[in-house]
Tab-separated table of C-alpha atoms in Angstrom:
chain	number	residue	atom	x	y	z
A	1	MET	CA	-10.881	28.385	-0.780
A	2	ALA	CA	-8.594	27.658	-3.730
A	3	ALA	CA	-5.766	26.856	-1.328
A	4	VAL	CA	-7.998	24.485	0.590
A	5	LEU	CA	-9.103	22.718	-2.589
A	6	ALA	CA	-5.554	22.383	-3.831
A	7	LEU	CA	-4.484	20.802	-0.588
A	8	ALA	CA	-7.491	18.590	-0.326
A	9	THR	CA	-7.322	17.201	-3.859
A	10	ALA	CA	-3.565	17.183	-4.494
A	11	PRO	CA	-2.191	13.720	-5.213
A	12	LEU	CA	0.133	12.204	-2.680
A	13	ALA	CA	3.714	13.281	-3.206
A	14	GLY	CA	5.575	10.916	-5.449
A	15	GLN	CA	7.501	10.526	-8.617
A	16	GLN	CA	5.063	11.117	-11.418
A	17	VAL	CA	5.483	10.684	-15.162
A	18	GLY	CA	7.413	13.706	-16.380
A	19	SER	CA	9.254	14.189	-13.123
A	20	THR	CA	12.900	13.475	-12.497
A	21	ALA	CA	13.595	10.146	-10.839
A	22	THR	CA	15.483	10.396	-7.619
A	23	PRO	CA	18.726	8.435	-7.840
A	24	ILE	CA	18.760	5.774	-5.158
A	25	THR	CA	21.103	3.189	-3.722
A	26	VAL	CA	19.745	-0.296	-3.118
A	27	THR	CA	21.326	-3.649	-2.447
A	28	ASP	CA	21.477	-6.739	-4.596
A	29	LEU	CA	21.128	-10.315	-3.396
A	30	SER	CA	24.763	-10.439	-2.354
A	31	GLY	CA	24.272	-7.374	-0.172
A	32	ALA	CA	26.370	-5.141	-2.428
A	33	GLU	CA	25.140	-1.611	-2.844
A	34	VAL	CA	23.989	-0.646	-6.328
A	35	ARG	CA	23.380	2.905	-7.471
A	36	LEU	CA	20.295	3.310	-9.694
A	37	ASP	CA	20.752	6.533	-11.622
A	38	ALA	CA	19.739	6.452	-15.292
A	39	ARG	CA	20.961	9.974	-15.886
A	40	ALA	CA	24.437	9.279	-14.553
A	41	ALA	CA	24.575	6.066	-16.505
A	42	GLY	CA	23.315	7.832	-19.611
A	43	LYS	CA	21.067	4.899	-20.358
A	44	PRO	CA	17.300	4.357	-20.031
A	45	MET	CA	16.184	2.121	-17.202
A	46	LEU	CA	13.234	-0.152	-16.668
A	47	LEU	CA	12.348	-0.977	-13.071
A	48	GLU	CA	9.892	-3.683	-12.145
A	49	PHE	CA	8.762	-4.134	-8.544
A	50	TRP	CA	8.149	-7.840	-8.092
A	51	ALA	CA	7.904	-10.736	-5.699
A	52	THR	CA	8.173	-14.499	-6.048
A	53	TRP	CA	4.561	-14.857	-4.811
A	54	CYS	CA	3.195	-12.317	-7.313
A	55	GLU	CA	1.021	-14.072	-9.875
A	56	VAL	CA	0.641	-10.906	-11.899
A	57	CYS	CA	4.411	-10.583	-12.104
A	58	GLU	CA	4.589	-14.115	-13.366
A	59	ALA	CA	2.000	-13.291	-16.020
A	60	LEU	CA	3.946	-10.174	-16.955
A	61	MET	CA	7.281	-12.018	-17.264
A	62	PRO	CA	6.907	-13.038	-20.941
A	63	THR	CA	6.306	-9.403	-21.778
A	64	VAL	CA	9.406	-8.382	-19.823
A	65	ARG	CA	11.470	-11.087	-21.496
A	66	ALA	CA	10.296	-9.993	-24.956
A	67	ALA	CA	11.053	-6.367	-24.130
A	68	HIS	CA	14.501	-7.354	-22.916
A	69	ALA	CA	15.163	-9.394	-26.031
A	70	ARG	CA	14.493	-6.307	-28.114
A	71	PHE	CA	15.876	-3.535	-25.924
A	72	GLY	CA	18.258	-5.252	-23.520
A	73	GLN	CA	21.330	-3.726	-25.168
A	74	GLN	CA	19.975	-0.185	-24.912
A	75	VAL	CA	18.037	-0.290	-21.663
A	76	ASP	CA	19.085	-1.272	-18.144
A	77	PHE	CA	16.513	-3.754	-16.827
A	78	VAL	CA	16.278	-3.887	-13.038
A	79	GLY	CA	13.951	-6.021	-10.942
A	80	ILE	CA	13.304	-4.733	-7.444
A	81	ASN	CA	12.183	-7.519	-5.140
A	82	VAL	CA	9.935	-5.853	-2.589
A	83	THR	CA	10.947	-8.363	0.168
A	84	VAL	CA	7.522	-8.323	1.818
A	85	ASN	CA	6.542	-11.947	2.483
A	86	GLU	CA	9.903	-13.023	1.089
A	87	SER	CA	13.219	-14.367	2.261
A	88	LYS	CA	16.512	-13.797	0.555
A	89	ALA	CA	16.999	-17.545	0.197
A	90	ARG	CA	13.660	-17.964	-1.512
A	91	VAL	CA	14.377	-15.090	-3.885
A	92	ALA	CA	17.815	-16.563	-4.663
A	93	ARG	CA	16.258	-19.918	-5.464
A	94	TRP	CA	13.699	-18.262	-7.682
A	95	VAL	CA	16.345	-16.293	-9.532
A	96	GLU	CA	18.437	-19.444	-10.053
A	97	ARG	CA	15.426	-21.281	-11.425
A	98	GLU	CA	13.764	-18.573	-13.510
A	99	LYS	CA	16.809	-16.590	-14.648
A	100	PRO	CA	14.879	-13.316	-15.022
A	101	PRO	CA	16.044	-10.884	-17.683
A	102	TYR	CA	16.953	-8.151	-15.196
A	103	ARG	CA	19.430	-7.353	-12.490
A	104	VAL	CA	17.783	-8.375	-9.218
A	105	MET	CA	17.782	-6.088	-6.218
A	106	TYR	CA	16.618	-7.133	-2.745
A	107	ASP	CA	15.001	-4.011	-1.303
A	108	ALA	CA	15.019	-5.101	2.333
A	109	ARG	CA	14.690	-1.561	3.647
A	110	GLY	CA	12.085	-0.410	1.163
A	111	VAL	CA	14.337	2.295	-0.283
A	112	ALA	CA	13.122	1.866	-3.851
A	113	VAL	CA	9.501	1.208	-2.825
A	114	ARG	CA	9.409	4.523	-0.996
A	115	ALA	CA	11.310	6.462	-3.627
A	116	PHE	CA	8.911	5.405	-6.363
A	117	GLU	CA	5.885	4.927	-4.116
A	118	ALA	CA	5.334	1.506	-5.627
A	119	PRO	CA	1.701	0.699	-4.939
A	120	ALA	CA	1.789	-2.976	-5.813
A	121	THR	CA	3.922	-5.664	-7.334
A	122	SER	CA	4.126	-5.718	-11.151
A	123	TYR	CA	4.614	-1.946	-10.982
A	124	VAL	CA	6.883	-0.874	-13.835
A	125	VAL	CA	8.732	2.436	-14.101
A	126	ILE	CA	10.583	3.481	-17.249
A	127	ILE	CA	13.144	6.244	-16.950
A	128	ASP	CA	14.830	7.869	-19.913
A	129	ALA	CA	18.552	8.548	-20.227
A	130	GLY	CA	18.014	12.023	-18.892
A	131	GLY	CA	16.615	10.665	-15.634
A	132	VAL	CA	13.024	11.590	-16.403
A	133	ILE	CA	10.212	9.134	-15.624
A	134	ARG	CA	8.412	8.449	-18.927
A	135	TYR	CA	6.078	5.660	-17.957
A	136	THR	CA	4.536	3.947	-14.965
A	137	GLY	CA	2.173	1.018	-15.160
A	138	ILE	CA	0.839	-1.920	-13.309
A	139	GLY	CA	-0.592	-5.325	-14.132
A	140	GLU	CA	0.095	-8.029	-16.657
A	141	ASP	CA	-1.182	-6.156	-19.714
A	142	GLN	CA	1.534	-3.553	-20.211
A	143	ASP	CA	2.889	-2.691	-23.637
A	144	LEU	CA	6.476	-2.309	-22.501
A	145	GLN	CA	7.955	-2.437	-25.962
A	146	ALA	CA	5.884	0.494	-27.116
A	147	GLN	CA	6.904	2.486	-24.062
A	148	LEU	CA	10.572	1.566	-24.378
A	149	SER	CA	10.497	2.539	-28.054
A	150	LYS	CA	9.749	6.063	-26.977
A	151	VAL	CA	12.685	6.401	-24.598
A	152	VAL	CA	15.150	4.660	-26.864
A	153	ALA	CA	14.198	6.889	-29.782
A	154	ARG	CA	14.757	10.113	-27.795
B	1	MET	CA	-15.492	20.317	-9.306
B	2	MET	CA	-18.431	22.362	-8.058
B	3	ARG	CA	-19.796	19.384	-6.187
B	4	SER	CA	-16.398	18.894	-4.589
B	5	MET	CA	-16.260	22.533	-3.624
B	6	VAL	CA	-19.705	22.427	-2.064
B	7	LEU	CA	-18.857	19.279	-0.172
B	8	LEU	CA	-15.648	20.790	1.102
B	9	MET	CA	-17.378	23.998	2.129
B	10	VAL	CA	-19.857	22.035	4.176
B	11	LEU	CA	-17.034	20.049	5.631
B	12	VAL	CA	-14.952	22.992	6.743
B	13	ALA	CA	-17.623	25.566	7.373
B	14	PRO	CA	-17.910	25.091	11.161
B	15	LEU	CA	-14.162	25.232	11.535
B	16	ALA	CA	-13.815	28.099	9.110
B	17	ALA	CA	-15.962	30.177	11.428
B	18	GLN	CA	-13.432	29.550	14.165
B	19	ASN	CA	-10.358	30.152	12.067
B	20	SER	CA	-11.120	32.049	8.919
B	21	SER	CA	-7.636	33.376	8.394
B	22	SER	CA	-5.922	30.109	7.553
B	23	PRO	CA	-7.575	27.716	5.141
B	24	VAL	CA	-4.617	25.338	5.280
B	25	SER	CA	-4.933	24.910	9.022
B	26	ILE	CA	-8.644	24.280	8.559
B	27	ARG	CA	-7.952	21.358	6.258
B	28	LEU	CA	-5.361	19.961	8.626
B	29	ARG	CA	-7.702	20.166	11.561
B	30	VAL	CA	-10.308	18.203	9.675
B	31	ALA	CA	-7.714	15.523	8.822
B	32	ASP	CA	-6.415	15.451	12.379
B	33	GLU	CA	-9.628	14.430	13.998
B	34	VAL	CA	-8.261	10.934	14.318
B	35	ARG	CA	-4.932	11.280	15.958
B	36	VAL	CA	-2.793	9.833	18.687
B	37	GLY	CA	-4.166	10.410	22.170
B	38	ARG	CA	-7.751	10.992	21.067
B	39	GLN	CA	-10.705	8.677	21.491
B	40	ALA	CA	-11.068	6.495	18.440
B	41	PRO	CA	-14.378	7.093	16.646
B	42	ASP	CA	-16.654	4.119	17.114
B	43	VAL	CA	-16.904	1.551	14.367
B	44	VAL	CA	-20.036	-0.516	13.850
B	45	LEU	CA	-19.981	-2.531	10.641
B	46	PRO	CA	-20.964	-5.980	9.419
B	47	TYR	CA	-18.057	-8.326	8.963
B	48	ALA	CA	-16.986	-11.559	7.376
B	49	THR	CA	-14.292	-14.087	8.078
B	50	ARG	CA	-12.954	-17.060	6.147
B	51	ASN	CA	-15.786	-19.017	7.744
B	52	GLY	CA	-18.483	-16.811	6.248
B	53	PRO	CA	-20.372	-13.629	7.045
B	54	GLY	CA	-20.696	-12.740	10.718
B	55	PRO	CA	-24.119	-12.716	12.402
B	56	ALA	CA	-26.236	-9.917	10.936
B	57	ASP	CA	-27.428	-8.866	14.364
B	58	GLN	CA	-23.919	-8.859	15.835
B	59	PRO	CA	-21.795	-6.509	13.753
B	60	PHE	CA	-18.254	-5.645	14.694
B	61	ALA	CA	-18.441	-2.866	17.273
B	62	LEU	CA	-15.244	-1.157	18.381
B	63	ARG	CA	-16.688	-0.134	21.718
B	64	LYS	CA	-17.213	-3.806	22.578
B	65	GLU	CA	-13.492	-4.388	22.175
B	66	LEU	CA	-12.512	-2.080	25.041
B	67	GLY	CA	-9.819	-3.794	27.087
B	68	ARG	CA	-8.108	-5.169	23.990
B	69	VAL	CA	-5.706	-3.634	21.552
B	70	VAL	CA	-7.327	-3.155	18.148
B	71	VAL	CA	-5.717	-2.613	14.780
B	72	LEU	CA	-7.990	-1.083	12.144
B	73	ALA	CA	-6.612	-1.496	8.633
B	74	PHE	CA	-8.403	0.497	5.950
B	75	TYR	CA	-7.550	-0.707	2.446
B	76	PRO	CA	-8.690	-0.078	-1.114
B	77	GLY	CA	-10.053	-3.493	-2.033
B	78	ASP	CA	-9.977	-7.259	-1.829
B	79	PHE	CA	-7.874	-9.078	-4.412
B	80	THR	CA	-5.917	-5.996	-5.485
B	81	ALA	CA	-2.156	-6.541	-5.667
B	82	GLY	CA	-1.141	-4.176	-2.886
B	83	CYS	CA	-3.901	-5.284	-0.512
B	84	THR	CA	-3.179	-8.946	-1.126
B	85	ALA	CA	0.473	-8.376	-0.243
B	86	GLN	CA	-0.537	-6.501	2.887
B	87	TRP	CA	-2.963	-9.133	4.139
B	88	GLN	CA	-0.618	-11.993	3.350
B	89	ALA	CA	2.056	-10.181	5.337
B	90	PHE	CA	-0.394	-9.678	8.218
B	91	ARG	CA	-1.305	-13.371	8.087
B	92	ASP	CA	2.270	-14.640	7.940
B	93	ARG	CA	3.532	-12.335	10.659
B	94	ALA	CA	0.448	-12.253	12.845
B	95	ALA	CA	2.218	-13.847	15.823
B	96	THR	CA	5.063	-11.334	15.897
B	97	LEU	CA	3.322	-8.325	14.360
B	98	PHE	CA	0.222	-8.429	16.531
B	99	GLY	CA	0.166	-11.254	19.063
B	100	PRO	CA	-2.749	-13.380	20.215
B	101	GLU	CA	-4.622	-10.746	22.205
B	102	VAL	CA	-4.825	-8.141	19.455
B	103	ILE	CA	-7.955	-7.665	17.324
B	104	VAL	CA	-7.138	-7.000	13.686
B	105	ALA	CA	-9.959	-5.730	11.490
B	106	GLY	CA	-9.739	-4.830	7.850
B	107	ILE	CA	-12.129	-2.218	6.403
B	108	SER	CA	-12.899	-1.731	2.747
B	109	THR	CA	-15.897	-1.051	0.522
B	110	ASP	CA	-16.104	-4.686	-0.548
B	111	SER	CA	-19.220	-6.731	0.128
B	112	LEU	CA	-19.332	-9.478	2.724
B	113	GLU	CA	-19.401	-12.046	-0.027
B	114	THR	CA	-16.222	-10.681	-1.559
B	115	HIS	CA	-14.633	-10.545	1.881
B	116	VAL	CA	-15.432	-14.208	2.444
B	117	ARG	CA	-13.881	-15.200	-0.885
B	118	PHE	CA	-10.819	-13.057	-0.178
B	119	ALA	CA	-10.369	-14.430	3.351
B	120	ARG	CA	-10.773	-18.014	2.114
B	121	GLU	CA	-8.487	-17.562	-0.898
B	122	TYR	CA	-5.663	-16.326	1.312
B	123	ASP	CA	-6.646	-18.098	4.541
B	124	LEU	CA	-6.861	-14.832	6.455
B	125	PRO	CA	-7.594	-15.231	10.192
B	126	PHE	CA	-9.048	-11.720	10.494
B	127	LYS	CA	-12.403	-9.981	10.472
B	128	LEU	CA	-12.982	-8.015	7.279
B	129	LEU	CA	-15.510	-5.253	7.715
B	130	SER	CA	-17.729	-4.008	4.882
B	131	ASP	CA	-18.081	-0.257	4.567
B	132	PRO	CA	-19.635	0.203	1.119
B	133	ALA	CA	-20.783	3.767	1.763
B	134	LEU	CA	-17.448	4.741	3.304
B	135	THR	CA	-19.253	5.869	6.415
B	136	ILE	CA	-16.538	4.778	8.812
B	137	ALA	CA	-13.736	5.547	6.400
B	138	ARG	CA	-14.917	9.157	6.275
B	139	ARG	CA	-15.019	9.277	10.047
B	140	TYR	CA	-11.391	8.228	10.053
B	141	ASP	CA	-10.447	10.440	7.089
B	142	ALA	CA	-9.483	7.306	5.210
B	143	VAL	CA	-11.204	7.980	1.880
B	144	ASP	CA	-9.543	8.119	-1.508
B	145	GLY	CA	-12.094	8.665	-4.242
B	146	ARG	CA	-14.622	5.857	-4.130
B	147	ARG	CA	-12.471	3.587	-2.007
B	148	ALA	CA	-10.801	3.493	1.345
B	149	ARG	CA	-7.279	4.780	1.544
B	150	ARG	CA	-4.648	2.428	2.881
B	151	MET	CA	-4.261	3.450	6.482
B	152	VAL	CA	-3.715	1.661	9.788
B	153	VAL	CA	-4.800	2.777	13.234
B	154	VAL	CA	-3.726	1.146	16.505
B	155	ILE	CA	-6.157	1.635	19.347
B	156	GLY	CA	-5.206	0.985	22.953
B	157	ARG	CA	-7.176	-0.957	25.541
B	158	ASP	CA	-8.661	2.320	26.743
B	159	GLY	CA	-10.065	3.146	23.330
B	160	LEU	CA	-7.569	5.907	22.629
B	161	VAL	CA	-5.669	6.100	19.361
B	162	ARG	CA	-2.073	5.020	19.883
B	163	TYR	CA	-0.730	5.097	16.324
B	164	VAL	CA	-1.849	6.292	12.904
B	165	ASP	CA	-0.156	5.569	9.595
B	166	ARG	CA	-2.152	7.514	7.018
B	167	ALA	CA	-0.155	6.182	4.094
B	168	PHE	CA	0.625	2.637	5.052
B	169	ALA	CA	2.788	1.258	2.248
B	170	ALA	CA	1.943	-2.392	1.648
B	171	LEU	CA	5.255	-3.087	-0.083
B	172	ASP	CA	7.477	-1.166	2.305
B	173	PRO	CA	9.097	-3.368	4.977
B	174	GLU	CA	9.509	-0.313	7.192
B	175	SER	CA	5.732	0.118	7.385
B	176	TYR	CA	5.451	-3.265	9.100
B	177	VAL	CA	8.335	-2.528	11.429
B	178	HIS	CA	6.678	0.699	12.611
B	179	LEU	CA	3.287	-0.978	12.925
B	180	GLY	CA	4.743	-3.849	14.944
B	181	ALA	CA	6.496	-1.474	17.298
B	182	ALA	CA	3.289	0.497	17.790
B	183	VAL	CA	1.258	-2.617	18.556
B	184	GLU	CA	3.891	-3.839	20.983
B	185	ALA	CA	3.917	-0.506	22.776
B	186	ALA	CA	0.124	-0.536	23.011
B	187	ARG	CA	0.140	-4.085	24.367
B	188	LYS	CA	2.568	-3.123	27.126
B	189	GLU	CA	0.466	-0.228	28.362
């Protein structure tokens, strides 16, 4: 019975806080491949899964900008556009206009979405320099600076 | 935990009697009740569209849709980020993803009133079914806690299940590619 319960109640497989992030290769807006591997880079990483149509992402943006202003030298900020209901041209226009404080990836094949099992846009993942996931969160009310303080201080 | 154990024991007891040596296979058999090639369990639920709640005496009934391809899309809730992305994608790609002859029905625990607001807010041309007690979601093994799990089922004109994605990922472009291919295959049969 214990085996049945474990199987029935186990969370879906995915990268949880405390687990090691799987290094992945995604593409940026130019189509160039980019390796996302905090451990290899030796630098913490903040990933945000976003879309141009995401109102929550828009509400979260000031928080991301403030976090970048404080930690941008120590942390690699990466924005993963989820590409659902998007076009590359629209994303490019948005990037040109908004100048987001992160490197923009265009995840046309869903590589990052699957790797991190991103449930929704505005999903943020913070990975420490050892490649361990230290935070995941969603929504516009995320205290990113407090979370980044923890990985920068390690 | 005890309540969960009791519930699970009731759930698996009939099957356990048939196969007491392998609890894992018991769980999988329960989950596999809805699978490709099998008759889709009937669905009878009240629905709403962007025009308002459907007639109370004429709920959505899957058996009445025989002869048409049906896509059932279980989802956690109206107005949540992932679900909004999914339904916007369904709306924007309806012509290529489904085609004009395909019935697309969303199923969540939301009320008809919430469904109407959701459908109007995002101009969704679909029927949204209300399953507050998760009655149908349980029948399809599409329950996650108190909500429906995100899952899509494609049902052929003969009422047989043609495709099941038990972990449809709203933000994964590949999920839509696979769904579109499954619908197209079902339409050609």
